[in-house]
Amino acid sequence: MTHSADHAALALTRALISCPSTTPDDQGAQHMLARRLAPLGFNCEPMPFGPAHSQVSNLWAIRPGVQQDAPVLVFAGHTDVVPTGPVDHWTSPPFTPTERNGNLYGRGAADMKTSIAAFTVACEEFLAKHPRPAGSIALLITSDEEGPATDGTVKVCEALKQRGQRLDYCIVGEPSSTSQLGDMIKNGRRGSLGGILTVHGIQGHIAYPHLARNPIHLLAPALAELVTIQWDQGNDFFPPTSWQVSNIHAGTGASNVIPGDVVVDFNFRFSTESTPESLKERLAAILEKHALDYDLQWTLSGMPFLTPPGALVEAMQASIKTHTGLDAELSTSGGTSDGRFIAAICPQVVEFGPVNASIHKIDEHVAVADIDPLKNIYLGVLERLIA
């Protein structure tokens, strides 16, 4: 199959959107990518993980460079998308790519099938111009980013580490731009530490409080103190660590029963100025101070990572400047991404992709006029780092 250089990224984006790949079902999107990459000399390796009935599709594709000690640049992304929501609320069917008013609509258009198409076509164009590059190019694609993220990128990274696979640079195609393509690069992310706190009391009749112990009342002073704590002050790259309660559960459903327990779901989004251990210790000290009878379960879903200005950041900023005229801002804002797993085996990781205003929404879209510039930005980074 031949592809017009002017429309190849748009055509591939449309083809990827047409795959109804609601997480974790890839629906053949990775196979489509492998068919494009194999003729370019990529070794395309499916790496499925997870139970047989719900196996996650992963693709590791690598094309070695001619110099063994030259850098390895990885493009990372996910073919899975979030559920569409009510289909009848969409202006056009979510898995039928539709162009109108200068935008391409479809689930995954911004998050992140346009990026995958753009860096795939960038690889094609780069190798057409540099058939024997010094460095290696790789793609790491999963179908488990929007879901629990337990059998996707994290498992591939563990396998690559065991093999001794070296990675030098990684660009994750997450939609990082805010108002216009190229205005922001994510050069790190905060860590995420979640907890489930259960405070125990004694259930009883609400008319006889002296025969019960209301766990909500017992918790309240500790909760009031926890929301006032400054956990750290952040630093030049990260805002201060934030502690937020997401849910509080208590009661039997009856209005005349004092509950026996109250359960609080909370989360730390933490900077590199704090550690999971320090946060756990400080929170537990508050609970102990208030003499609470409690159980506490912790879930560390990601450590913070940071890529300071260096070869990858500078190449990204230079290429963005060339193709958009913008001076891209560096930011660590937002939620977690698979960059947290890749950063464990790759020293320089950034996220860059299209405008994120419509991600996860009804009528998700990307500006058609941004697709080729995005491809050209990725191409420019290849030219700068591994040619």
PDB file of N, CA, C and O in Angstrom, residues 292-343:
ATOM      1  N   LEU A 292      -7.504   7.073  67.167  1.00  0.00           N
ATOM      2  CA  LEU A 292      -8.528   6.388  66.380  1.00  0.00           C
ATOM      3  C   LEU A 292      -8.254   4.888  66.317  1.00  0.00           C
ATOM      4  O   LEU A 292      -7.099   4.455  66.277  1.00  0.00           O
ATOM      5  N   ASP A 293      -9.328   4.118  66.292  1.00  0.00           N
ATOM      6  CA  ASP A 293      -9.252   2.682  66.014  1.00  0.00           C
ATOM      7  C   ASP A 293      -9.482   2.536  64.520  1.00  0.00           C
ATOM      8  O   ASP A 293     -10.591   2.777  64.030  1.00  0.00           O
ATOM      9  N   TYR A 294      -8.440   2.174  63.767  1.00  0.00           N
ATOM     10  CA  TYR A 294      -8.551   2.246  62.310  1.00  0.00           C
ATOM     11  C   TYR A 294      -7.780   1.125  61.621  1.00  0.00           C
ATOM     12  O   TYR A 294      -6.886   0.512  62.204  1.00  0.00           O
ATOM     13  N   ASP A 295      -8.158   0.897  60.360  1.00  0.00           N
ATOM     14  CA  ASP A 295      -7.393   0.081  59.421  1.00  0.00           C
ATOM     15  C   ASP A 295      -7.071   0.964  58.226  1.00  0.00           C
ATOM     16  O   ASP A 295      -7.854   1.854  57.863  1.00  0.00           O
ATOM     17  N   LEU A 296      -5.934   0.701  57.589  1.00  0.00           N
ATOM     18  CA  LEU A 296      -5.509   1.547  56.478  1.00  0.00           C
ATOM     19  C   LEU A 296      -4.868   0.685  55.403  1.00  0.00           C
ATOM     20  O   LEU A 296      -3.951  -0.088  55.672  1.00  0.00           O
ATOM     21  N   GLN A 297      -5.385   0.801  54.187  1.00  0.00           N
ATOM     22  CA  GLN A 297      -4.831   0.080  53.034  1.00  0.00           C
ATOM     23  C   GLN A 297      -4.269   1.099  52.044  1.00  0.00           C
ATOM     24  O   GLN A 297      -4.937   2.088  51.717  1.00  0.00           O
ATOM     25  N   TRP A 298      -3.066   0.839  51.555  1.00  0.00           N
ATOM     26  CA  TRP A 298      -2.386   1.766  50.648  1.00  0.00           C
ATOM     27  C   TRP A 298      -2.242   1.153  49.258  1.00  0.00           C
ATOM     28  O   TRP A 298      -2.046  -0.054  49.128  1.00  0.00           O
ATOM     29  N   THR A 299      -2.295   2.019  48.238  1.00  0.00           N
ATOM     30  CA  THR A 299      -2.021   1.610  46.862  1.00  0.00           C
ATOM     31  C   THR A 299      -1.131   2.665  46.209  1.00  0.00           C
ATOM     32  O   THR A 299      -1.556   3.815  46.035  1.00  0.00           O
ATOM     33  N   LEU A 300       0.082   2.275  45.873  1.00  0.00           N
ATOM     34  CA  LEU A 300       0.994   3.172  45.150  1.00  0.00           C
ATOM     35  C   LEU A 300       0.852   2.865  43.665  1.00  0.00           C
ATOM     36  O   LEU A 300       1.317   1.836  43.192  1.00  0.00           O
ATOM     37  N   SER A 301       0.211   3.772  42.941  1.00  0.00           N
ATOM     38  CA  SER A 301      -0.015   3.519  41.515  1.00  0.00           C
ATOM     39  C   SER A 301       1.025   4.172  40.624  1.00  0.00           C
ATOM     40  O   SER A 301       1.038   3.923  39.417  1.00  0.00           O
ATOM     41  N   GLY A 302       1.876   5.010  41.196  1.00  0.00           N
ATOM     42  CA  GLY A 302       2.925   5.587  40.365  1.00  0.00           C
ATOM     43  C   GLY A 302       3.853   6.476  41.162  1.00  0.00           C
ATOM     44  O   GLY A 302       3.405   7.247  42.018  1.00  0.00           O
ATOM     45  N   MET A 303       5.137   6.347  40.898  1.00  0.00           N
ATOM     46  CA  MET A 303       6.124   7.251  41.478  1.00  0.00           C
ATOM     47  C   MET A 303       6.263   8.485  40.580  1.00  0.00           C
ATOM     48  O   MET A 303       6.056   8.411  39.365  1.00  0.00           O
ATOM     49  N   PRO A 304       6.641   9.622  41.154  1.00  0.00           N
ATOM     50  CA  PRO A 304       6.876  10.782  40.297  1.00  0.00           C
ATOM     51  C   PRO A 304       8.108  10.572  39.429  1.00  0.00           C
ATOM     52  O   PRO A 304       9.025   9.844  39.814  1.00  0.00           O
ATOM     53  N   PHE A 305       8.093  11.172  38.253  1.00  0.00           N
ATOM     54  CA  PHE A 305       9.297  11.134  37.425  1.00  0.00           C
ATOM     55  C   PHE A 305       9.524  12.504  36.821  1.00  0.00           C
ATOM     56  O   PHE A 305       8.586  13.304  36.680  1.00  0.00           O
ATOM     57  N   LEU A 306      10.750  12.782  36.484  1.00  0.00           N
ATOM     58  CA  LEU A 306      11.116  14.091  35.952  1.00  0.00           C
ATOM     59  C   LEU A 306      12.246  13.947  34.956  1.00  0.00           C
ATOM     60  O   LEU A 306      13.221  13.234  35.211  1.00  0.00           O
ATOM     61  N   THR A 307      12.104  14.595  33.812  1.00  0.00           N
ATOM     62  CA  THR A 307      13.176  14.696  32.829  1.00  0.00           C
ATOM     63  C   THR A 307      13.603  16.160  32.745  1.00  0.00           C
ATOM     64  O   THR A 307      12.900  16.977  32.137  1.00  0.00           O
ATOM     65  N   PRO A 308      14.706  16.537  33.384  1.00  0.00           N
ATOM     66  CA  PRO A 308      15.163  17.928  33.312  1.00  0.00           C
ATOM     67  C   PRO A 308      15.584  18.281  31.891  1.00  0.00           C
ATOM     68  O   PRO A 308      15.786  17.392  31.046  1.00  0.00           O
ATOM     69  N   PRO A 309      15.703  19.567  31.602  1.00  0.00           N
ATOM     70  CA  PRO A 309      16.186  19.959  30.281  1.00  0.00           C
ATOM     71  C   PRO A 309      17.486  19.254  29.936  1.00  0.00           C
ATOM     72  O   PRO A 309      18.407  19.185  30.739  1.00  0.00           O
ATOM     73  N   GLY A 310      17.523  18.693  28.736  1.00  0.00           N
ATOM     74  CA  GLY A 310      18.662  17.927  28.251  1.00  0.00           C
ATOM     75  C   GLY A 310      18.410  17.602  26.790  1.00  0.00           C
ATOM     76  O   GLY A 310      17.621  18.281  26.115  1.00  0.00           O
ATOM     77  N   ALA A 311      19.025  16.547  26.303  1.00  0.00           N
ATOM     78  CA  ALA A 311      18.974  16.248  24.874  1.00  0.00           C
ATOM     79  C   ALA A 311      17.547  16.085  24.358  1.00  0.00           C
ATOM     80  O   ALA A 311      17.178  16.653  23.324  1.00  0.00           O
ATOM     81  N   LEU A 312      16.706  15.312  25.048  1.00  0.00           N
ATOM     82  CA  LEU A 312      15.357  15.048  24.548  1.00  0.00           C
ATOM     83  C   LEU A 312      14.478  16.283  24.644  1.00  0.00           C
ATOM     84  O   LEU A 312      13.782  16.637  23.678  1.00  0.00           O
ATOM     85  N   VAL A 313      14.485  16.945  25.789  1.00  0.00           N
ATOM     86  CA  VAL A 313      13.674  18.153  25.947  1.00  0.00           C
ATOM     87  C   VAL A 313      14.086  19.209  24.921  1.00  0.00           C
ATOM     88  O   VAL A 313      13.234  19.851  24.283  1.00  0.00           O
ATOM     89  N   GLU A 314      15.384  19.377  24.753  1.00  0.00           N
ATOM     90  CA  GLU A 314      15.863  20.400  23.810  1.00  0.00           C
ATOM     91  C   GLU A 314      15.482  20.052  22.375  1.00  0.00           C
ATOM     92  O   GLU A 314      15.110  20.940  21.587  1.00  0.00           O
ATOM     93  N   ALA A 315      15.554  18.773  22.004  1.00  0.00           N
ATOM     94  CA  ALA A 315      15.155  18.367  20.652  1.00  0.00           C
ATOM     95  C   ALA A 315      13.667  18.580  20.445  1.00  0.00           C
ATOM     96  O   ALA A 315      13.231  19.034  19.373  1.00  0.00           O
ATOM     97  N   MET A 316      12.854  18.274  21.458  1.00  0.00           N
ATOM     98  CA  MET A 316      11.411  18.491  21.357  1.00  0.00           C
ATOM     99  C   MET A 316      11.108  19.975  21.193  1.00  0.00           C
ATOM    100  O   MET A 316      10.326  20.370  20.316  1.00  0.00           O
ATOM    101  N   GLN A 317      11.705  20.786  22.043  1.00  0.00           N
ATOM    102  CA  GLN A 317      11.420  22.227  21.979  1.00  0.00           C
ATOM    103  C   GLN A 317      11.869  22.830  20.651  1.00  0.00           C
ATOM    104  O   GLN A 317      11.164  23.669  20.071  1.00  0.00           O
ATOM    105  N   ALA A 318      13.021  22.391  20.153  1.00  0.00           N
ATOM    106  CA  ALA A 318      13.517  22.921  18.880  1.00  0.00           C
ATOM    107  C   ALA A 318      12.603  22.519  17.732  1.00  0.00           C
ATOM    108  O   ALA A 318      12.293  23.334  16.844  1.00  0.00           O
ATOM    109  N   SER A 319      12.149  21.267  17.727  1.00  0.00           N
ATOM    110  CA  SER A 319      11.288  20.811  16.639  1.00  0.00           C
ATOM    111  C   SER A 319       9.922  21.495  16.704  1.00  0.00           C
ATOM    112  O   SER A 319       9.351  21.867  15.674  1.00  0.00           O
ATOM    113  N   ILE A 320       9.397  21.671  17.902  1.00  0.00           N
ATOM    114  CA  ILE A 320       8.125  22.386  18.059  1.00  0.00           C
ATOM    115  C   ILE A 320       8.259  23.820  17.561  1.00  0.00           C
ATOM    116  O   ILE A 320       7.379  24.335  16.858  1.00  0.00           O
ATOM    117  N   LYS A 321       9.353  24.464  17.915  1.00  0.00           N
ATOM    118  CA  LYS A 321       9.578  25.843  17.474  1.00  0.00           C
ATOM    119  C   LYS A 321       9.625  25.917  15.951  1.00  0.00           C
ATOM    120  O   LYS A 321       9.041  26.820  15.332  1.00  0.00           O
ATOM    121  N   THR A 322      10.297  24.958  15.336  1.00  0.00           N
ATOM    122  CA  THR A 322      10.418  24.942  13.873  1.00  0.00           C
ATOM    123  C   THR A 322       9.065  24.822  13.201  1.00  0.00           C
ATOM    124  O   THR A 322       8.785  25.503  12.202  1.00  0.00           O
ATOM    125  N   HIS A 323       8.193  23.952  13.742  1.00  0.00           N
ATOM    126  CA  HIS A 323       6.950  23.633  13.031  1.00  0.00           C
ATOM    127  C   HIS A 323       5.723  24.380  13.529  1.00  0.00           C
ATOM    128  O   HIS A 323       4.676  24.340  12.864  1.00  0.00           O
ATOM    129  N   THR A 324       5.828  25.069  14.665  1.00  0.00           N
ATOM    130  CA  THR A 324       4.673  25.841  15.145  1.00  0.00           C
ATOM    131  C   THR A 324       5.024  27.280  15.475  1.00  0.00           C
ATOM    132  O   THR A 324       4.123  28.110  15.623  1.00  0.00           O
ATOM    133  N   GLY A 325       6.308  27.568  15.649  1.00  0.00           N
ATOM    134  CA  GLY A 325       6.722  28.902  16.068  1.00  0.00           C
ATOM    135  C   GLY A 325       6.580  29.149  17.555  1.00  0.00           C
ATOM    136  O   GLY A 325       6.861  30.251  18.031  1.00  0.00           O
ATOM    137  N   LEU A 326       6.158  28.119  18.322  1.00  0.00           N
ATOM    138  CA  LEU A 326       5.904  28.295  19.747  1.00  0.00           C
ATOM    139  C   LEU A 326       7.099  27.875  20.587  1.00  0.00           C
ATOM    140  O   LEU A 326       7.857  26.974  20.218  1.00  0.00           O
ATOM    141  N   ASP A 327       7.250  28.529  21.732  1.00  0.00           N
ATOM    142  CA  ASP A 327       8.213  28.118  22.749  1.00  0.00           C
ATOM    143  C   ASP A 327       7.454  27.255  23.745  1.00  0.00           C
ATOM    144  O   ASP A 327       6.709  27.769  24.596  1.00  0.00           O
ATOM    145  N   ALA A 328       7.616  25.950  23.652  1.00  0.00           N
ATOM    146  CA  ALA A 328       6.820  25.023  24.450  1.00  0.00           C
ATOM    147  C   ALA A 328       7.169  25.145  25.934  1.00  0.00           C
ATOM    148  O   ALA A 328       8.330  25.129  26.323  1.00  0.00           O
ATOM    149  N   GLU A 329       6.126  25.238  26.753  1.00  0.00           N
ATOM    150  CA  GLU A 329       6.279  25.265  28.208  1.00  0.00           C
ATOM    151  C   GLU A 329       6.498  23.844  28.725  1.00  0.00           C
ATOM    152  O   GLU A 329       5.873  22.897  28.233  1.00  0.00           O
ATOM    153  N   LEU A 330       7.351  23.695  29.717  1.00  0.00           N
ATOM    154  CA  LEU A 330       7.520  22.413  30.398  1.00  0.00           C
ATOM    155  C   LEU A 330       6.591  22.358  31.597  1.00  0.00           C
ATOM    156  O   LEU A 330       6.461  23.323  32.344  1.00  0.00           O
ATOM    157  N   SER A 331       5.917  21.213  31.776  1.00  0.00           N
ATOM    158  CA  SER A 331       4.940  21.084  32.854  1.00  0.00           C
ATOM    159  C   SER A 331       4.911  19.658  33.382  1.00  0.00           C
ATOM    160  O   SER A 331       5.176  18.705  32.638  1.00  0.00           O
ATOM    161  N   THR A 332       4.575  19.521  34.668  1.00  0.00           N
ATOM    162  CA  THR A 332       4.353  18.207  35.274  1.00  0.00           C
ATOM    163  C   THR A 332       2.912  18.080  35.756  1.00  0.00           C
ATOM    164  O   THR A 332       2.604  17.222  36.582  1.00  0.00           O
ATOM    165  N   SER A 333       2.018  18.905  35.240  1.00  0.00           N
ATOM    166  CA  SER A 333       0.624  18.912  35.688  1.00  0.00           C
ATOM    167  C   SER A 333      -0.131  17.706  35.139  1.00  0.00           C
ATOM    168  O   SER A 333       0.349  16.986  34.261  1.00  0.00           O
ATOM    169  N   GLY A 334      -1.330  17.505  35.648  1.00  0.00           N
ATOM    170  CA  GLY A 334      -2.195  16.444  35.142  1.00  0.00           C
ATOM    171  C   GLY A 334      -2.084  15.169  35.948  1.00  0.00           C
ATOM    172  O   GLY A 334      -1.440  15.107  36.999  1.00  0.00           O
ATOM    173  N   GLY A 335      -2.733  14.131  35.422  1.00  0.00           N
ATOM    174  CA  GLY A 335      -2.778  12.852  36.122  1.00  0.00           C
ATOM    175  C   GLY A 335      -1.586  11.985  35.796  1.00  0.00           C
ATOM    176  O   GLY A 335      -0.554  12.449  35.309  1.00  0.00           O
ATOM    177  N   THR A 336      -1.736  10.695  36.068  1.00  0.00           N
ATOM    178  CA  THR A 336      -0.654   9.765  35.774  1.00  0.00           C
ATOM    179  C   THR A 336      -0.733   9.304  34.326  1.00  0.00           C
ATOM    180  O   THR A 336      -1.763   9.448  33.667  1.00  0.00           O
ATOM    181  N   SER A 337       0.354   8.775  33.833  1.00  0.00           N
ATOM    182  CA  SER A 337       0.393   8.201  32.490  1.00  0.00           C
ATOM    183  C   SER A 337       1.356   7.018  32.520  1.00  0.00           C
ATOM    184  O   SER A 337       2.043   6.774  33.515  1.00  0.00           O
ATOM    185  N   ASP A 338       1.434   6.304  31.411  1.00  0.00           N
ATOM    186  CA  ASP A 338       2.368   5.188  31.333  1.00  0.00           C
ATOM    187  C   ASP A 338       3.826   5.639  31.353  1.00  0.00           C
ATOM    188  O   ASP A 338       4.738   4.822  31.484  1.00  0.00           O
ATOM    189  N   GLY A 339       4.049   6.945  31.239  1.00  0.00           N
ATOM    190  CA  GLY A 339       5.406   7.453  31.377  1.00  0.00           C
ATOM    191  C   GLY A 339       6.037   7.050  32.687  1.00  0.00           C
ATOM    192  O   GLY A 339       7.257   6.893  32.775  1.00  0.00           O
ATOM    193  N   ARG A 340       5.207   6.847  33.738  1.00  0.00           N
ATOM    194  CA  ARG A 340       5.749   6.482  35.050  1.00  0.00           C
ATOM    195  C   ARG A 340       6.419   5.115  35.024  1.00  0.00           C
ATOM    196  O   ARG A 340       7.369   4.876  35.783  1.00  0.00           O
ATOM    197  N   PHE A 341       5.917   4.210  34.167  1.00  0.00           N
ATOM    198  CA  PHE A 341       6.526   2.884  34.059  1.00  0.00           C
ATOM    199  C   PHE A 341       7.789   2.930  33.204  1.00  0.00           C
ATOM    200  O   PHE A 341       8.790   2.279  33.516  1.00  0.00           O
ATOM    201  N   ILE A 342       7.725   3.705  32.130  1.00  0.00           N
ATOM    202  CA  ILE A 342       8.858   3.773  31.210  1.00  0.00           C
ATOM    203  C   ILE A 342      10.043   4.476  31.869  1.00  0.00           C
ATOM    204  O   ILE A 342      11.204   4.122  31.642  1.00  0.00           O
ATOM    205  N   ALA A 343       9.752   5.471  32.728  1.00  0.00           N
ATOM    206  CA  ALA A 343      10.821   6.214  33.393  1.00  0.00           C
ATOM    207  C   ALA A 343      11.681   5.328  34.283  1.00  0.00           C
ATOM    208  O   ALA A 343      12.822   5.679  34.585  1.00  0.00           O
TER     209      ALA A 343
END
